[in-house]
XYZ file of C-alpha atoms in Angstrom:
353
model
C -8.495 -2.603 -4.013
C -7.919 -5.322 -6.335
C -6.104 -8.623 -5.770
C -2.464 -9.177 -6.362
C -0.643 -10.164 -9.553
C 2.571 -10.169 -10.571
C 1.043 -8.997 -14.335
C -0.922 -6.249 -12.902
C 1.808 -4.714 -10.494
C 4.305 -5.108 -13.922
C 0.840 -3.055 -15.766
C 0.839 -0.621 -12.620
C 4.218 -0.178 -13.074
C 3.724 0.682 -16.610
C 1.016 3.454 -16.155
C 3.003 5.099 -13.483
C 3.704 8.566 -14.016
C 5.328 11.294 -12.019
C 2.187 13.297 -10.306
C 1.819 12.789 -6.792
C -1.367 10.844 -6.912
C -0.322 8.545 -9.195
C 2.824 7.658 -7.339
C 0.771 7.640 -3.930
C -2.470 5.691 -5.372
C 0.317 2.620 -6.477
C 2.421 2.775 -3.325
C -1.193 2.367 -1.096
C -1.934 -0.618 -3.186
C 1.259 -2.158 -2.266
C 1.398 -1.284 1.301
C -2.221 -3.387 1.191
C -0.129 -6.206 -0.371
C 2.456 -6.249 1.951
C 2.550 -10.018 2.155
C 3.606 -9.682 -1.545
C 6.560 -7.933 -0.100
C 9.744 -10.170 -2.116
C 7.646 -10.023 -5.699
C 7.137 -6.769 -5.663
C 10.441 -5.400 -5.120
C 12.142 -7.615 -7.822
C 9.559 -7.190 -10.071
C 9.760 -2.627 -9.224
C 13.620 -3.601 -9.848
C 13.737 -5.209 -12.805
C 11.154 -2.708 -14.369
C 13.360 -0.356 -13.150
C 16.381 -1.655 -15.034
C 14.478 -1.776 -17.948
C 12.129 1.124 -17.772
C 13.545 4.833 -19.909
C 15.870 7.357 -17.947
C 12.986 9.591 -17.559
C 11.167 7.766 -15.672
C 13.425 5.873 -13.564
C 13.436 8.778 -11.058
C 9.506 8.095 -11.072
C 10.325 4.573 -9.938
C 12.354 5.718 -7.006
C 9.774 8.113 -5.816
C 7.707 4.644 -5.507
C 10.065 3.316 -3.312
C 10.885 6.050 -0.962
C 6.860 6.099 -0.731
C 6.479 2.526 0.114
C 9.761 2.287 2.377
C 8.307 5.303 4.702
C 4.849 4.508 4.565
C 4.813 1.241 5.280
C 7.005 1.582 8.709
C 3.937 1.729 10.375
C 2.758 -1.726 9.509
C 5.716 -3.615 9.596
C 9.795 -3.488 8.594
C 9.076 -5.446 5.274
C 9.599 -3.702 2.567
C 12.485 -1.320 4.300
C 13.867 -4.216 4.744
C 13.448 -6.041 1.054
C 14.424 -3.146 -0.802
C 17.498 -2.633 1.226
C 18.979 -5.250 -0.351
C 18.203 -4.052 -4.078
C 18.650 -0.819 -3.607
C 22.584 -0.556 -4.472
C 21.690 -1.852 -7.507
C 19.004 0.488 -8.075
C 21.041 4.084 -7.394
C 23.851 2.036 -9.908
C 21.309 1.731 -12.865
C 19.784 5.403 -12.170
C 23.749 6.729 -12.594
C 24.300 4.536 -15.379
C 21.325 5.960 -17.380
C 22.908 9.497 -17.702
C 20.602 10.958 -15.933
C 20.063 14.812 -15.692
C 21.493 16.566 -12.783
C 17.904 17.375 -11.489
C 17.217 13.685 -11.367
C 20.524 13.171 -9.259
C 19.964 16.436 -7.183
C 16.557 14.876 -6.337
C 17.895 11.064 -5.526
C 20.712 13.413 -3.168
C 17.559 14.986 -1.622
C 16.116 11.377 -0.469
C 19.561 9.933 0.956
C 19.394 13.041 2.846
C 15.893 12.313 4.398
C 16.794 8.662 4.698
C 20.093 9.795 6.808
C 18.015 12.249 9.309
C 15.194 9.837 9.522
C 17.718 6.962 10.449
C 15.515 4.997 7.445
C 18.636 3.106 6.853
C 22.401 3.178 8.644
C 24.574 5.265 7.872
C 27.217 2.825 5.978
C 23.965 1.910 3.452
C 23.394 5.531 3.085
C 27.312 5.718 2.353
C 27.068 2.764 -0.258
C 23.715 4.069 -2.085
C 25.925 7.812 -2.290
C 28.673 6.014 -3.889
C 26.859 4.265 -5.992
C 24.982 7.677 -7.385
C 27.485 9.880 -6.654
C 30.624 8.434 -7.008
C 31.605 9.551 -2.865
C 30.702 8.112 0.511
C 29.225 12.095 1.333
C 25.882 13.205 0.095
C 26.134 16.351 -1.345
C 23.982 19.213 0.023
C 20.806 20.088 -2.183
C 19.500 23.657 -1.638
C 15.887 24.220 -2.623
C 14.260 27.551 -3.292
C 16.601 28.517 -0.829
C 15.603 26.579 2.063
C 18.673 25.215 2.896
C 20.407 29.146 4.021
C 17.276 29.619 5.829
C 17.855 26.750 7.858
C 21.219 27.360 7.895
C 19.915 30.838 9.538
C 17.848 29.630 12.242
C 20.369 27.692 13.409
C 22.719 30.556 13.912
C 20.258 32.748 15.827
C 18.912 29.430 17.468
C 22.078 29.991 20.006
C 21.378 33.210 20.871
C 17.005 32.932 21.151
C 15.392 31.131 24.234
C 14.685 27.657 24.364
C 11.251 28.328 23.712
C 11.870 29.688 20.067
C 14.005 27.212 19.661
C 11.909 24.660 20.336
C 9.146 25.942 17.793
C 12.177 26.750 15.182
C 12.435 22.538 15.465
C 9.431 22.175 15.030
C 8.874 24.702 11.787
C 11.889 22.720 10.187
C 10.025 18.835 11.561
C 6.902 19.906 9.622
C 8.678 21.517 6.289
C 10.311 17.815 6.175
C 7.182 15.934 6.118
C 6.420 17.643 2.525
C 9.440 16.780 0.337
C 9.891 19.623 -2.464
C 10.591 18.227 -5.521
C 11.436 19.213 -9.136
C 9.176 17.693 -12.222
C 9.914 18.524 -15.285
C 11.283 21.784 -14.488
C 8.324 22.789 -12.397
C 8.859 22.342 -8.224
C 5.912 20.823 -6.694
C 5.377 18.570 -3.529
C 5.684 14.985 -5.202
C 5.742 12.464 -2.336
C 4.592 11.718 1.449
C 7.705 11.356 3.615
C 5.951 11.402 6.390
C 5.885 7.988 8.093
C 1.881 8.491 8.730
C 0.141 5.892 7.303
C -2.947 7.506 5.186
C -6.199 6.745 6.741
C -8.560 4.322 5.276
C -6.567 1.214 4.637
C -8.739 -1.477 4.172
C -7.380 -4.299 6.539
C -6.865 -7.718 4.895
C -9.389 -10.186 5.504
C -7.097 -12.334 7.956
C -6.303 -9.998 10.167
C -10.212 -8.715 10.059
C -10.965 -12.188 11.382
C -8.220 -12.539 13.298
C -9.586 -9.512 15.682
C -13.652 -10.409 15.504
C -11.889 -13.936 16.933
C -10.068 -12.642 19.265
C -13.036 -10.296 20.626
C -14.960 -13.841 21.402
C -12.968 -14.489 24.489
C -12.811 -10.529 25.556
C -13.762 -9.189 28.964
C -17.299 -8.350 28.586
C -17.975 -12.061 27.730
C -16.401 -13.402 31.018
C -19.026 -14.431 32.912
C -16.833 -15.874 35.745
C -15.402 -12.546 36.332
C -18.923 -10.607 36.233
C -19.997 -13.301 39.172
C -16.767 -12.787 41.391
C -17.730 -9.119 41.101
C -21.724 -9.652 41.457
C -20.531 -11.784 44.900
C -18.546 -9.050 46.451
C -19.520 -8.481 49.776
C -21.850 -5.520 50.101
C -19.684 -4.101 52.864
C -16.145 -3.461 50.865
C -17.934 -0.575 49.107
C -20.240 1.088 52.199
C -18.417 4.023 53.863
C -21.399 2.860 56.878
C -19.226 -0.651 57.290
C -17.197 0.972 59.006
C -19.541 2.044 61.957
C -20.173 -1.564 62.425
C -16.054 -2.109 63.322
C -15.812 -3.174 67.005
C -12.121 -4.622 66.499
C -8.813 -4.139 64.998
C -9.172 -8.141 63.715
C -12.943 -7.246 61.748
C -10.903 -3.793 60.389
C -7.997 -5.899 59.017
C -10.555 -8.398 57.555
C -12.540 -5.640 55.536
C -9.108 -4.159 54.709
C -8.446 -7.617 53.115
C -11.561 -7.913 51.435
C -11.651 -4.124 49.991
C -8.192 -4.851 49.017
C -9.104 -8.010 47.097
C -11.969 -6.223 45.430
C -9.872 -3.171 43.775
C -7.444 -5.561 42.665
C -10.687 -7.752 40.767
C -11.819 -4.385 39.365
C -8.337 -2.731 38.629
C -7.849 -5.531 36.463
C -11.533 -5.770 34.925
C -11.756 -2.575 34.269
C -8.128 -2.414 32.738
C -9.484 -5.475 30.237
C -12.450 -3.689 29.373
C -10.549 -0.392 28.231
C -8.626 -2.950 25.973
C -11.541 -4.532 25.115
C -12.914 -0.830 24.148
C -10.211 0.023 22.128
C -10.389 -3.196 20.522
C -13.743 -2.537 19.337
C -12.808 1.115 18.140
C -10.762 -0.880 16.456
C -12.672 -3.565 14.563
C -15.727 -0.545 13.694
C -12.758 1.235 11.759
C -11.484 -1.418 10.145
C -14.982 -2.769 9.307
C -15.990 0.582 8.045
C -12.860 0.362 5.615
C -13.503 -3.207 4.736
C -16.913 -2.267 3.530
C -15.699 0.643 1.541
C -13.466 -1.932 0.046
C -16.023 -3.920 -0.809
C -18.107 -1.248 -2.379
C -15.476 -0.210 -3.909
C -14.771 -3.491 -5.680
C -18.859 -3.666 -5.842
C -18.857 -0.764 -8.317
C -15.774 -1.917 -10.376
C -17.448 -5.147 -11.346
C -20.980 -3.814 -12.139
C -18.939 -1.247 -14.149
C -16.516 -4.249 -15.903
C -20.316 -6.320 -16.042
C -21.308 -3.165 -17.928
C -18.650 -2.857 -20.255
C -18.715 -6.248 -20.859
C -22.571 -7.027 -21.190
C -21.917 -4.442 -24.019
C -18.992 -5.989 -25.901
C -21.103 -9.335 -25.642
C -23.983 -7.269 -27.551
C -21.633 -6.007 -30.203
C -19.976 -9.844 -30.881
C -23.967 -11.123 -31.079
C -24.444 -8.248 -33.774
C -21.715 -9.260 -35.667
C -22.934 -13.221 -35.450
C -26.811 -12.319 -36.715
C -24.502 -10.260 -39.391
C -22.528 -13.080 -40.089
C -25.497 -15.653 -40.376
C -27.245 -13.508 -42.729
C -24.560 -12.919 -45.186
C -23.824 -16.835 -45.345
C -27.652 -17.034 -45.692
C -27.473 -14.452 -48.907
C -24.875 -16.707 -50.531
C -25.007 -19.164 -52.900
C -25.431 -22.885 -52.052
C -22.815 -24.226 -54.728
C -23.867 -27.973 -54.432
C -26.949 -27.210 -56.093
C -25.690 -25.334 -59.540
C -26.248 -27.129 -62.148
C -23.658 -29.425 -63.396
C -21.961 -27.565 -66.511
C -19.951 -30.835 -67.424
C -22.767 -32.674 -67.558
C -22.953 -32.457 -71.526
C -19.322 -32.522 -72.961
C -17.283 -35.492 -74.362
C -14.437 -36.100 -72.315
C -10.975 -34.787 -72.779
C -8.928 -37.373 -75.121
C -6.278 -39.267 -73.285
C -2.723 -38.558 -74.133
C -2.938 -41.312 -76.404
C -5.453 -40.656 -78.344
C -3.865 -37.059 -78.896
C -0.604 -39.129 -80.208
C -2.074 -41.609 -82.181
C -3.430 -38.678 -84.052
C -0.790 -37.512 -85.302
C 0.145 -40.777 -87.109
């Protein structure tokens, strides 16, 4: 992924279109650069306010995608957007939007309410800014609202298993929200809070995981030495046959308990380390893939600018050739050398007398 600059963000927002791919691609880029969340959200609001009415809905789709898909990595975007969304909804409402734009935004507000993306008072504020009323209007999409009502009515008489199945279906449907774009119904945004796979890590995050693994369980020689020095009796059933009295049995029981504690603690640390190394492996793969993509971009850019340089050098050669074919004015003969000097003003005056 390309590095973050405010100018680059403005360019990406300008190029943003209504397609699902365009919105999700930019959303992933913004989430990747979440440490710049404050600048990102301020720039988003500024560009939304300047955008034509038809494009404001696309900006809101982008915000929705970022807010919901960034929850897994942290609440930064959700909190930052909370401060500006009221202005955004007011701006959209004042731009004379089409009814389908209002319907699409009300669908988003409804989903935010259902998923507790924002508290109910905030949802009411946003709805008031958009609709002039605190209550978010119910929006039907291809009769799905009626279908949900029908499911709800039947669930009272159906077994609990069927109710759970209906709930699962409803949840599944909610993860792919249907919206209208230019009169066409399509799945426009990813509303599931699931973070898409393959999001490359920040270099500092990768370094942090690597450094933490330097003190991992497998490198703890002290504990390994303690385990190696455990008495053989604690792991051999035949030792029970050698017990002669209760005191010896109690001592063996204490040794066994100590060995169990040491091994349980160490095995738990090893399990954590195994998960961390799996995580690191995934991070490295994603980081490597990103670097390969960046390398390809640099190679393409190098070829592009090498071609541009060749064209400029060609122009340079043509300019030089043209200059060499132009006459040298300093070497031309002096055309005024053999002529008498022009008379002065005094000479002209005396000639008339």
